[in-house]
mmCIF file of C-alpha atoms and ligand atoms in Angstrom:
data_model
loop_
_atom_site.group_PDB
_atom_site.id
_atom_site.type_symbol
_atom_site.label_atom_id
_atom_site.label_comp_id
_atom_site.label_asym_id
_atom_site.label_seq_id
_atom_site.Cartn_x
_atom_site.Cartn_y
_atom_site.Cartn_z
ATOM 1 C CA MET A 1 225.409 127.615 204.957
ATOM 2 C CA ASN A 2 222.343 126.052 204.032
ATOM 3 C CA LEU A 3 219.467 128.729 202.898
ATOM 4 C CA LEU A 4 215.840 129.069 202.710
ATOM 5 C CA VAL A 5 214.128 130.415 199.773
ATOM 6 C CA THR A 6 210.853 131.501 200.254
ATOM 7 C CA GLY A 7 208.501 132.487 196.643
ATOM 8 C CA GLY A 8 211.939 131.438 194.934
ATOM 9 C CA ALA A 9 209.450 129.940 192.053
ATOM 10 C CA GLY A 10 208.916 133.665 191.723
ATOM 11 C CA TYR A 11 210.288 136.498 189.501
ATOM 12 C CA ILE A 12 212.894 138.160 191.906
ATOM 13 C CA GLY A 13 212.962 134.555 194.169
ATOM 14 C CA SER A 14 214.047 132.205 190.974
ATOM 15 C CA HIS A 15 216.650 134.707 190.079
ATOM 16 C CA MET A 16 218.266 134.425 193.562
ATOM 17 C CA VAL A 17 218.106 130.820 193.849
ATOM 18 C CA ARG A 18 219.953 130.758 190.417
ATOM 19 C CA GLU A 19 222.784 133.425 191.976
ATOM 20 C CA LEU A 20 222.753 130.672 195.294
ATOM 21 C CA VAL A 21 223.346 127.756 193.313
ATOM 22 C CA ARG A 22 226.220 129.869 191.368
ATOM 23 C CA ALA A 23 227.353 130.319 194.652
ATOM 24 C CA GLY A 24 227.912 127.297 195.837
ATOM 25 C CA HIS A 25 225.198 127.349 198.697
ATOM 26 C CA LYS A 26 222.762 124.475 199.303
ATOM 27 C CA VAL A 27 218.820 125.774 198.615
ATOM 28 C CA VAL A 28 215.519 125.210 199.536
ATOM 29 C CA VAL A 29 212.538 126.449 197.963
ATOM 30 C CA VAL A 30 209.212 127.097 199.627
ATOM 31 C CA ASP A 31 206.690 128.314 197.182
ATOM 32 C CA SER A 32 203.072 128.315 197.075
ATOM 33 C CA LEU A 33 202.869 128.309 193.312
ATOM 34 C CA LEU A 34 200.082 130.768 193.768
ATOM 35 C CA THR A 35 201.955 133.228 191.706
ATOM 36 C CA GLY A 36 205.327 131.342 190.812
ATOM 37 C CA HIS A 37 206.389 128.625 188.260
ATOM 38 C CA GLU A 38 207.680 125.697 189.118
ATOM 39 C CA ASP A 39 209.784 125.002 186.371
ATOM 40 C CA THR A 40 211.860 127.785 187.539
ATOM 41 C CA ILE A 41 213.121 125.529 189.947
ATOM 42 C CA PRO A 42 216.712 123.886 189.008
ATOM 43 C CA LYS A 43 216.246 120.148 189.183
ATOM 44 C CA ASP A 44 218.756 119.944 191.695
ATOM 45 C CA VAL A 45 217.351 122.386 194.418
ATOM 46 C CA MET A 46 215.234 120.646 197.346
ATOM 47 C CA PHE A 47 211.428 122.517 196.397
ATOM 48 C CA VAL A 48 208.769 122.343 199.133
ATOM 49 C CA GLN A 49 204.711 123.508 197.941
ATOM 50 C CA ALA A 50 203.352 125.209 201.004
ATOM 51 C CA ASP A 51 202.352 127.879 202.791
ATOM 52 C CA ILE A 52 204.745 130.334 205.485
ATOM 53 C CA ARG A 53 201.948 130.256 207.233
ATOM 54 C CA ASP A 54 201.956 126.372 207.529
ATOM 55 C CA ARG A 55 204.394 126.457 210.386
ATOM 56 C CA SER A 56 204.935 123.108 211.050
ATOM 57 C CA GLU A 57 205.576 122.295 207.392
ATOM 58 C CA VAL A 58 208.140 125.433 207.537
ATOM 59 C CA THR A 59 210.004 124.574 210.974
ATOM 60 C CA GLU A 60 210.154 121.113 210.232
ATOM 61 C CA VAL A 61 211.893 122.430 207.044
ATOM 62 C CA LEU A 62 214.388 125.097 208.196
ATOM 63 C CA ARG A 63 214.992 122.112 210.788
ATOM 64 C CA ALA A 64 215.840 119.229 208.965
ATOM 65 C CA TYR A 65 217.235 121.691 206.001
ATOM 66 C CA ASP A 66 219.381 122.993 208.900
ATOM 67 C CA VAL A 67 218.769 126.524 207.605
ATOM 68 C CA GLY A 68 221.103 129.238 208.499
ATOM 69 C CA ALA A 69 219.355 132.431 207.027
ATOM 70 C CA ILE A 70 215.997 132.883 205.392
ATOM 71 C CA PHE A 71 215.915 135.300 202.009
ATOM 72 C CA HIS A 72 212.242 135.941 202.028
ATOM 73 C CA PHE A 73 210.380 136.943 198.964
ATOM 74 C CA ALA A 74 207.083 135.285 199.010
ATOM 75 C CA SER A 75 204.628 138.517 199.012
ATOM 76 C CA ARG A 76 202.003 140.063 196.871
ATOM 77 C CA ILE A 77 202.961 143.369 194.607
ATOM 78 C CA GLN A 78 200.343 144.790 193.072
ATOM 79 C CA VAL A 79 200.239 148.279 194.343
ATOM 80 C CA GLY A 80 196.568 149.126 192.861
ATOM 81 C CA GLU A 81 195.778 145.528 193.903
ATOM 82 C CA SER A 82 196.271 146.359 197.299
ATOM 83 C CA VAL A 83 194.167 149.674 197.341
ATOM 84 C CA SER A 84 191.185 147.659 195.912
ATOM 85 C CA ASN A 85 191.789 144.411 198.267
ATOM 86 C CA PRO A 86 194.007 145.544 201.147
ATOM 87 C CA ARG A 87 193.249 142.384 203.089
ATOM 88 C CA LEU A 88 195.185 140.225 200.372
ATOM 89 C CA TYR A 89 197.681 142.593 201.404
ATOM 90 C CA PHE A 90 197.585 142.965 205.342
ATOM 91 C CA ARG A 91 196.885 139.243 205.475
ATOM 92 C CA ASP A 92 199.857 137.471 202.672
ATOM 93 C CA ASN A 93 202.229 140.613 203.297
ATOM 94 C CA LEU A 94 201.455 140.874 207.248
ATOM 95 C CA ALA A 95 200.320 137.706 208.277
ATOM 96 C CA ALA A 96 201.748 135.555 206.562
ATOM 97 C CA SER A 97 205.541 136.692 207.716
ATOM 98 C CA ILE A 98 204.558 137.061 211.112
ATOM 99 C CA GLU A 99 204.058 133.130 210.744
ATOM 100 C CA LEU A 100 207.526 132.682 208.905
ATOM 101 C CA PHE A 101 209.337 134.272 211.695
ATOM 102 C CA GLU A 102 207.047 132.349 214.106
ATOM 103 C CA SER A 103 209.128 129.261 212.869
ATOM 104 C CA ALA A 104 212.650 131.273 211.982
ATOM 105 C CA LEU A 105 212.390 131.475 215.898
ATOM 106 C CA ASP A 106 211.278 127.849 216.616
ATOM 107 C CA ALA A 107 213.599 126.609 214.572
ATOM 108 C CA LYS A 108 216.395 128.591 215.866
ATOM 109 C CA VAL A 109 217.674 130.619 212.492
ATOM 110 C CA THR A 110 218.695 134.041 213.201
ATOM 111 C CA ARG A 111 219.116 136.037 209.663
ATOM 112 C CA ILE A 112 216.103 136.717 207.732
ATOM 113 C CA VAL A 113 216.710 138.773 204.102
ATOM 114 C CA PHE A 114 213.173 140.820 203.351
ATOM 115 C CA SER A 115 212.246 141.718 200.179
ATOM 116 C CA SER A 116 210.955 145.515 201.024
ATOM 117 C CA THR A 117 209.945 148.298 198.330
ATOM 118 C CA ALA A 118 210.796 152.016 197.589
ATOM 119 C CA ALA A 119 206.971 152.110 198.056
ATOM 120 C CA VAL A 120 207.571 152.438 201.991
ATOM 121 C CA TYR A 121 209.317 156.035 201.399
ATOM 122 C CA GLY A 122 205.456 157.037 200.046
ATOM 123 C CA ASP A 123 205.722 160.333 197.744
ATOM 124 C CA PRO A 124 209.493 161.582 198.284
ATOM 125 C CA ILE A 125 209.915 164.680 199.637
ATOM 126 C CA ARG A 126 213.632 165.096 198.607
ATOM 127 C CA SER A 127 215.571 163.071 196.073
ATOM 128 C CA PRO A 128 217.827 160.531 195.503
ATOM 129 C CA ILE A 129 216.034 158.535 198.348
ATOM 130 C CA ASP A 130 217.972 158.151 201.030
ATOM 131 C CA GLU A 131 216.813 154.611 203.867
ATOM 132 C CA ASP A 132 216.344 158.002 206.295
ATOM 133 C CA HIS A 133 213.481 159.813 204.137
ATOM 134 C CA PRO A 134 210.376 159.735 206.122
ATOM 135 C CA LYS A 135 208.396 157.185 205.995
ATOM 136 C CA ASN A 136 204.672 157.757 204.353
ATOM 137 C CA PRO A 137 203.399 154.352 202.316
ATOM 138 C CA VAL A 138 200.724 155.796 200.117
ATOM 139 C CA ASN A 139 198.862 152.261 199.800
ATOM 140 C CA PRO A 140 199.043 149.232 201.823
ATOM 141 C CA TYR A 141 201.031 147.189 199.843
ATOM 142 C CA GLY A 142 203.954 149.979 201.082
ATOM 143 C CA GLU A 143 202.368 149.284 204.296
ATOM 144 C CA THR A 144 202.787 146.198 204.536
ATOM 145 C CA LYS A 145 205.893 145.975 203.659
ATOM 146 C CA LEU A 146 207.248 148.825 205.901
ATOM 147 C CA ALA A 147 205.250 146.790 208.625
ATOM 148 C CA VAL A 148 207.723 143.912 208.717
ATOM 149 C CA GLU A 149 210.025 146.349 208.838
ATOM 150 C CA ARG A 150 208.710 146.934 211.749
ATOM 151 C CA VAL A 151 208.054 142.940 213.094
ATOM 152 C CA LEU A 152 211.935 142.398 211.900
ATOM 153 C CA ALA A 153 213.621 145.200 214.089
ATOM 154 C CA ALA A 154 211.007 144.451 217.212
ATOM 155 C CA TYR A 155 212.204 141.035 216.976
ATOM 156 C CA ASP A 156 216.124 141.626 215.779
ATOM 157 C CA ARG A 157 215.598 143.546 219.623
ATOM 158 C CA ALA A 158 214.020 141.175 221.908
ATOM 159 C CA TYR A 159 215.238 137.607 220.425
ATOM 160 C CA GLY A 160 218.440 138.936 218.109
ATOM 161 C CA LEU A 161 216.403 137.783 214.867
ATOM 162 C CA ARG A 162 219.068 139.858 212.591
ATOM 163 C CA PHE A 163 217.675 140.964 209.212
ATOM 164 C CA ALA A 164 218.998 142.906 206.536
ATOM 165 C CA ALA A 165 215.548 144.498 204.511
ATOM 166 C CA LEU A 166 216.311 145.924 200.788
ATOM 167 C CA ARG A 167 214.084 148.320 199.435
ATOM 168 C CA TYR A 168 213.866 147.356 196.207
ATOM 169 C CA PHE A 169 213.123 150.295 193.547
ATOM 170 C CA ASN A 170 212.021 148.506 189.946
ATOM 171 C CA ALA A 171 213.379 145.448 189.375
ATOM 172 C CA ALA A 172 213.711 144.418 185.808
ATOM 173 C CA GLY A 173 215.361 142.425 183.141
ATOM 174 C CA ALA A 174 215.836 138.810 183.015
ATOM 175 C CA ASP A 175 218.594 135.792 183.313
ATOM 176 C CA ALA A 176 217.654 134.644 179.886
ATOM 177 C CA ALA A 177 220.247 132.693 179.270
ATOM 178 C CA ASP A 178 219.528 130.607 182.579
ATOM 179 C CA GLY A 179 215.356 130.604 181.168
ATOM 180 C CA LEU A 180 214.538 133.116 183.771
ATOM 181 C CA GLY A 181 212.106 135.475 183.124
ATOM 182 C CA GLU A 182 209.022 138.592 184.405
ATOM 183 C CA ARG A 183 205.721 136.403 183.847
ATOM 184 C CA HIS A 184 203.462 137.996 186.331
ATOM 185 C CA ASP A 185 199.696 137.702 185.384
ATOM 186 C CA PRO A 186 198.485 139.969 184.671
ATOM 187 C CA GLU A 187 201.020 141.773 183.694
ATOM 188 C CA THR A 188 201.201 145.718 185.247
ATOM 189 C CA HIS A 189 205.178 145.945 184.870
ATOM 190 C CA LEU A 190 206.292 148.760 181.933
ATOM 191 C CA ILE A 191 209.315 147.423 180.406
ATOM 192 C CA PRO A 192 207.607 143.180 179.576
ATOM 193 C CA LEU A 193 204.344 146.000 178.274
ATOM 194 C CA VAL A 194 206.514 147.969 176.093
ATOM 195 C CA ILE A 195 208.759 144.782 174.742
ATOM 196 C CA ASP A 196 205.015 143.005 174.141
ATOM 197 C CA ALA A 197 203.958 146.326 172.426
ATOM 198 C CA ALA A 198 207.173 146.181 170.215
ATOM 199 C CA LEU A 199 206.276 142.407 169.335
ATOM 200 C CA GLY A 200 202.844 142.864 168.509
ATOM 201 C CA ARG A 201 201.309 141.013 171.293
ATOM 202 C CA ARG A 202 199.918 143.995 172.782
ATOM 203 C CA PRO A 203 198.124 147.188 170.287
ATOM 204 C CA HIS A 204 200.178 149.058 172.177
ATOM 205 C CA ILE A 205 201.409 151.061 175.493
ATOM 206 C CA THR A 206 199.762 153.575 177.299
ATOM 207 C CA VAL A 207 201.765 155.927 178.970
ATOM 208 C CA PHE A 208 200.139 157.399 182.433
ATOM 209 C CA GLY A 209 200.903 160.941 182.533
ATOM 210 C CA GLY A 210 202.987 163.047 180.114
ATOM 211 C CA ASP A 211 202.668 166.541 182.158
ATOM 212 C CA TYR A 212 204.462 165.387 185.325
ATOM 213 C CA ALA A 213 207.110 167.795 186.564
ATOM 214 C CA THR A 214 210.228 166.105 185.049
ATOM 215 C CA PRO A 215 212.648 166.760 181.996
ATOM 216 C CA ASP A 216 210.044 164.741 179.082
ATOM 217 C CA GLY A 217 206.867 165.351 181.508
ATOM 218 C CA THR A 218 206.423 161.652 181.857
ATOM 219 C CA CYS A 219 207.483 159.447 185.818
ATOM 220 C CA VAL A 220 211.008 158.975 186.181
ATOM 221 C CA ARG A 221 211.873 155.557 188.538
ATOM 222 C CA ASP A 222 215.222 153.754 189.470
ATOM 223 C CA TYR A 223 215.319 150.219 186.717
ATOM 224 C CA ILE A 224 217.764 147.413 188.230
ATOM 225 C CA HIS A 225 218.576 144.619 186.571
ATOM 226 C CA VAL A 226 217.194 141.119 188.449
ATOM 227 C CA ARG A 227 220.886 139.579 188.941
ATOM 228 C CA ASP A 228 221.800 142.957 190.417
ATOM 229 C CA LEU A 229 219.427 143.059 192.695
ATOM 230 C CA ALA A 230 219.720 138.922 193.406
ATOM 231 C CA GLU A 231 223.691 140.104 194.659
ATOM 232 C CA ALA A 232 222.492 142.381 196.486
ATOM 233 C CA HIS A 233 220.819 139.689 198.587
ATOM 234 C CA LEU A 234 223.939 137.820 198.589
ATOM 235 C CA ALA A 235 226.186 140.441 200.079
ATOM 236 C CA ALA A 236 223.524 141.366 202.494
ATOM 237 C CA LEU A 237 223.631 137.758 203.838
ATOM 238 C CA GLY A 238 227.497 138.317 204.010
ATOM 239 C CA TYR A 239 227.216 141.320 205.669
ATOM 240 C CA LEU A 240 224.807 139.639 208.347
ATOM 241 C CA ASN A 241 227.501 136.918 209.169
ATOM 242 C CA ALA A 242 230.086 139.497 209.432
ATOM 243 C CA GLY A 243 228.556 140.792 211.887
ATOM 244 C CA GLY A 244 227.152 143.541 210.398
ATOM 245 C CA ALA A 245 224.176 145.312 212.647
ATOM 246 C CA SER A 246 220.354 144.639 210.861
ATOM 247 C CA GLY A 247 219.188 147.324 208.733
ATOM 248 C CA ALA A 248 217.438 149.031 205.736
ATOM 249 C CA PHE A 249 218.834 148.993 202.327
ATOM 250 C CA ASN A 250 218.188 150.657 199.165
ATOM 251 C CA LEU A 251 218.535 148.687 195.722
ATOM 252 C CA GLY A 252 218.946 150.765 192.638
ATOM 253 C CA THR A 253 221.605 152.244 190.833
ATOM 254 C CA GLY A 254 220.820 156.265 191.696
ATOM 255 C CA ARG A 255 220.365 156.818 187.771
ATOM 256 C CA GLY A 256 216.395 157.516 186.782
ATOM 257 C CA HIS A 257 214.999 156.956 183.470
ATOM 258 C CA SER A 258 211.740 157.911 182.145
ATOM 259 C CA VAL A 259 208.571 156.262 180.652
ATOM 260 C CA ARG A 260 209.639 157.603 177.878
ATOM 261 C CA GLU A 261 213.432 156.751 177.404
ATOM 262 C CA ILE A 262 212.080 153.301 178.037
ATOM 263 C CA ILE A 263 210.238 153.012 174.935
ATOM 264 C CA ASP A 264 212.835 154.422 172.631
ATOM 265 C CA ALA A 265 215.215 152.364 174.723
ATOM 266 C CA VAL A 266 213.267 149.385 173.472
ATOM 267 C CA GLU A 267 213.279 150.292 170.068
ATOM 268 C CA ARG A 268 216.576 150.797 170.186
ATOM 269 C CA VAL A 269 217.241 147.912 171.358
ATOM 270 C CA SER A 270 214.723 145.705 169.265
ATOM 271 C CA GLY A 271 215.142 147.631 165.992
ATOM 272 C CA ARG A 272 211.450 148.252 166.316
ATOM 273 C CA LYS A 273 208.536 150.634 166.578
ATOM 274 C CA VAL A 274 206.382 151.369 169.678
ATOM 275 C CA PRO A 275 203.242 151.529 169.299
ATOM 276 C CA VAL A 276 202.421 154.423 172.136
ATOM 277 C CA VAL A 277 199.119 156.170 173.073
ATOM 278 C CA HIS A 278 198.824 158.776 176.098
ATOM 279 C CA GLY A 279 196.474 158.095 178.694
ATOM 280 C CA ALA A 280 195.851 159.161 181.773
ATOM 281 C CA ARG A 281 198.336 159.342 184.890
ATOM 282 C CA ARG A 282 197.693 156.467 187.272
ATOM 283 C CA ASP A 283 196.308 157.196 190.625
ATOM 284 C CA GLY A 284 199.254 156.666 193.336
ATOM 285 C CA ASP A 285 202.175 157.152 190.770
ATOM 286 C CA PRO A 286 204.689 159.183 192.150
ATOM 287 C CA PRO A 287 206.547 161.497 189.267
ATOM 288 C CA VAL A 288 209.980 160.504 190.298
ATOM 289 C CA LEU A 289 211.624 157.608 192.590
ATOM 290 C CA VAL A 290 215.625 157.240 192.879
ATOM 291 C CA ALA A 291 217.823 155.811 195.337
ATOM 292 C CA SER A 292 220.284 156.901 196.967
ATOM 293 C CA PRO A 293 222.390 153.966 196.941
ATOM 294 C CA ARG A 294 225.091 154.785 199.233
ATOM 295 C CA ARG A 295 224.169 152.407 202.162
ATOM 296 C CA ALA A 296 224.304 149.642 200.303
ATOM 297 C CA GLN A 297 228.161 150.125 198.224
ATOM 298 C CA ASP A 298 229.616 151.175 202.068
ATOM 299 C CA LEU A 299 228.200 148.450 203.957
ATOM 300 C CA LEU A 300 227.060 145.735 201.735
ATOM 301 C CA GLY A 301 229.941 146.578 199.493
ATOM 302 C CA PHE A 302 227.014 146.645 197.081
ATOM 303 C CA ARG A 303 226.897 148.294 193.396
ATOM 304 C CA ALA A 304 224.982 147.265 190.187
ATOM 305 C CA LYS A 305 226.877 145.638 187.207
ATOM 306 C CA ARG A 306 224.215 145.525 184.953
ATOM 307 C CA SER A 307 222.242 147.896 185.114
ATOM 308 C CA SER A 308 222.454 150.069 182.666
ATOM 309 C CA ILE A 309 219.259 150.709 180.191
ATOM 310 C CA ASP A 310 219.934 148.599 177.543
ATOM 311 C CA GLU A 311 221.523 146.314 179.145
ATOM 312 C CA ILE A 312 218.144 145.292 181.211
ATOM 313 C CA ILE A 313 215.561 145.445 177.867
ATOM 314 C CA ARG A 314 218.389 143.411 175.305
ATOM 315 C CA ASP A 315 218.009 140.712 178.797
ATOM 316 C CA ALA A 316 214.731 141.460 178.895
ATOM 317 C CA TRP A 317 213.946 141.095 175.138
ATOM 318 C CA ALA A 318 215.893 137.383 175.317
ATOM 319 C CA ALA A 319 213.730 136.631 177.608
ATOM 320 C CA ARG A 320 210.518 137.560 176.553
ATOM 321 C CA THR A 321 210.739 136.284 172.953
ATOM 322 C CA ARG A 322 213.114 133.274 174.296
HETATM 323 N N1 UFG B 401 203.729 152.666 183.085
HETATM 324 C C1 UFG B 401 202.760 153.011 182.309
HETATM 325 N N2 UFG B 401 202.290 152.533 181.689
HETATM 326 C C2 UFG B 401 202.271 150.983 182.062
HETATM 327 C C3 UFG B 401 202.476 150.711 182.956
HETATM 328 C C4 UFG B 401 203.490 151.939 183.844
HETATM 329 O O1 UFG B 401 203.182 154.699 181.979
HETATM 330 O O2 UFG B 401 201.358 150.762 180.587
HETATM 331 C C5 UFG B 401 204.768 153.433 184.081
HETATM 332 C C6 UFG B 401 204.311 153.890 185.279
HETATM 333 O O3 UFG B 401 202.874 154.741 185.617
HETATM 334 C C7 UFG B 401 205.080 154.588 186.313
HETATM 335 C C8 UFG B 401 206.180 153.656 185.439
HETATM 336 O O4 UFG B 401 206.024 153.264 184.432
HETATM 337 O O5 UFG B 401 205.511 155.891 186.370
HETATM 338 C C9 UFG B 401 206.604 152.168 186.190
HETATM 339 O O6 UFG B 401 205.635 151.308 186.714
HETATM 340 P P1 UFG B 401 205.358 150.026 186.791
HETATM 341 O O7 UFG B 401 204.116 149.353 187.236
HETATM 342 O O8 UFG B 401 206.885 149.360 186.315
HETATM 343 O O9 UFG B 401 206.503 150.484 188.582
HETATM 344 P P2 UFG B 401 205.968 151.455 189.356
HETATM 345 O O10 UFG B 401 207.285 152.564 189.450
HETATM 346 O O11 UFG B 401 204.571 151.722 190.037
HETATM 347 O O12 UFG B 401 206.595 149.585 190.934
HETATM 348 C C10 UFG B 401 207.089 149.959 191.371
HETATM 349 C C11 UFG B 401 207.468 148.093 192.138
HETATM 350 C C12 UFG B 401 206.426 148.309 193.198
HETATM 351 C C13 UFG B 401 206.515 149.475 194.001
HETATM 352 C C14 UFG B 401 207.047 150.386 193.448
HETATM 353 C C15 UFG B 401 207.665 151.646 194.119
HETATM 354 O O13 UFG B 401 206.141 147.733 191.399
HETATM 355 O O14 UFG B 401 206.204 146.826 193.491
HETATM 356 O O15 UFG B 401 207.892 150.406 191.951
HETATM 357 O O16 UFG B 401 208.593 151.148 195.038
HETATM 358 F F1 UFG B 401 205.855 149.460 195.134
#
């Protein structure tokens, strides 16, 4: 089956493309290169530089390549920016996704695997978080992802557009051997920033808050290796192809690690000291975000294999020091 990957030149999308190529699929990438990197796209993968809003271009690509399913990664991803400049998120995450689905319907594509996020839940009222946990996003980033999920649910009921919405917890790590890695600009994610501090590329890492109600006072997150994420997407496609019902699935490990533990792990893996500064809490950070991975295990047969914290950091380190 031929597959379209939107945002296939981005961090998670580029890992997805490799995973699909490894599994023998024919892949077309559509990416605007607003934040993506063209050099991540393998030479033998068809690449169309286009905005997903460009209906004539996207519909043409879907028809010309006889695309059976779309992996939809293209998105803005910064929580803080979504608060200060929400129009970017409602326009580029929500409105643009609706345009993409127009093209999908026109070209009779019936399956979508959508990049969603744990941010749809907002502040957790229980942990680990299962998919039925209340959805009360606390920022426009989470709002737009939840809105896209709701569009998909309505389109499934009305038009038979079947979907899996994959709610990522904290994506991390890299496929360093394949020359991939996390290259956000600006970088805001903890693991690459801690690595940069260990390498002396930044003066220090600032720990946002040390007085949370967690074992060491710092925030706890569920980190999942980006290659595991890619595998889960393939499992989700297999599930939809086998007739599985549309729905949302958490992608995490069920284990949490604190900011302090991440810093310790980077020091352990790299043998270097990380200069640390203790700062104030960052607005909108829940103390603990940990997934219940049960539904993905039971229905998709997915289990994270590469997501021990040391393996994630080893791979992230290799990618960042390449
Ligand atoms: N952190 C620091 N210092 C830093 C950067 C981060 O202490 O310089 C802390 C944060 O406060 C947080 C943890 O490290 O407690 C992880 O922060 P990230 O920014 O790496 O990731 P988030 O948990 O904030 O965000 C991730 C995804 C978002 C998604 C969110 C909720 O990047 O896209 O999870 O699912 F919305």
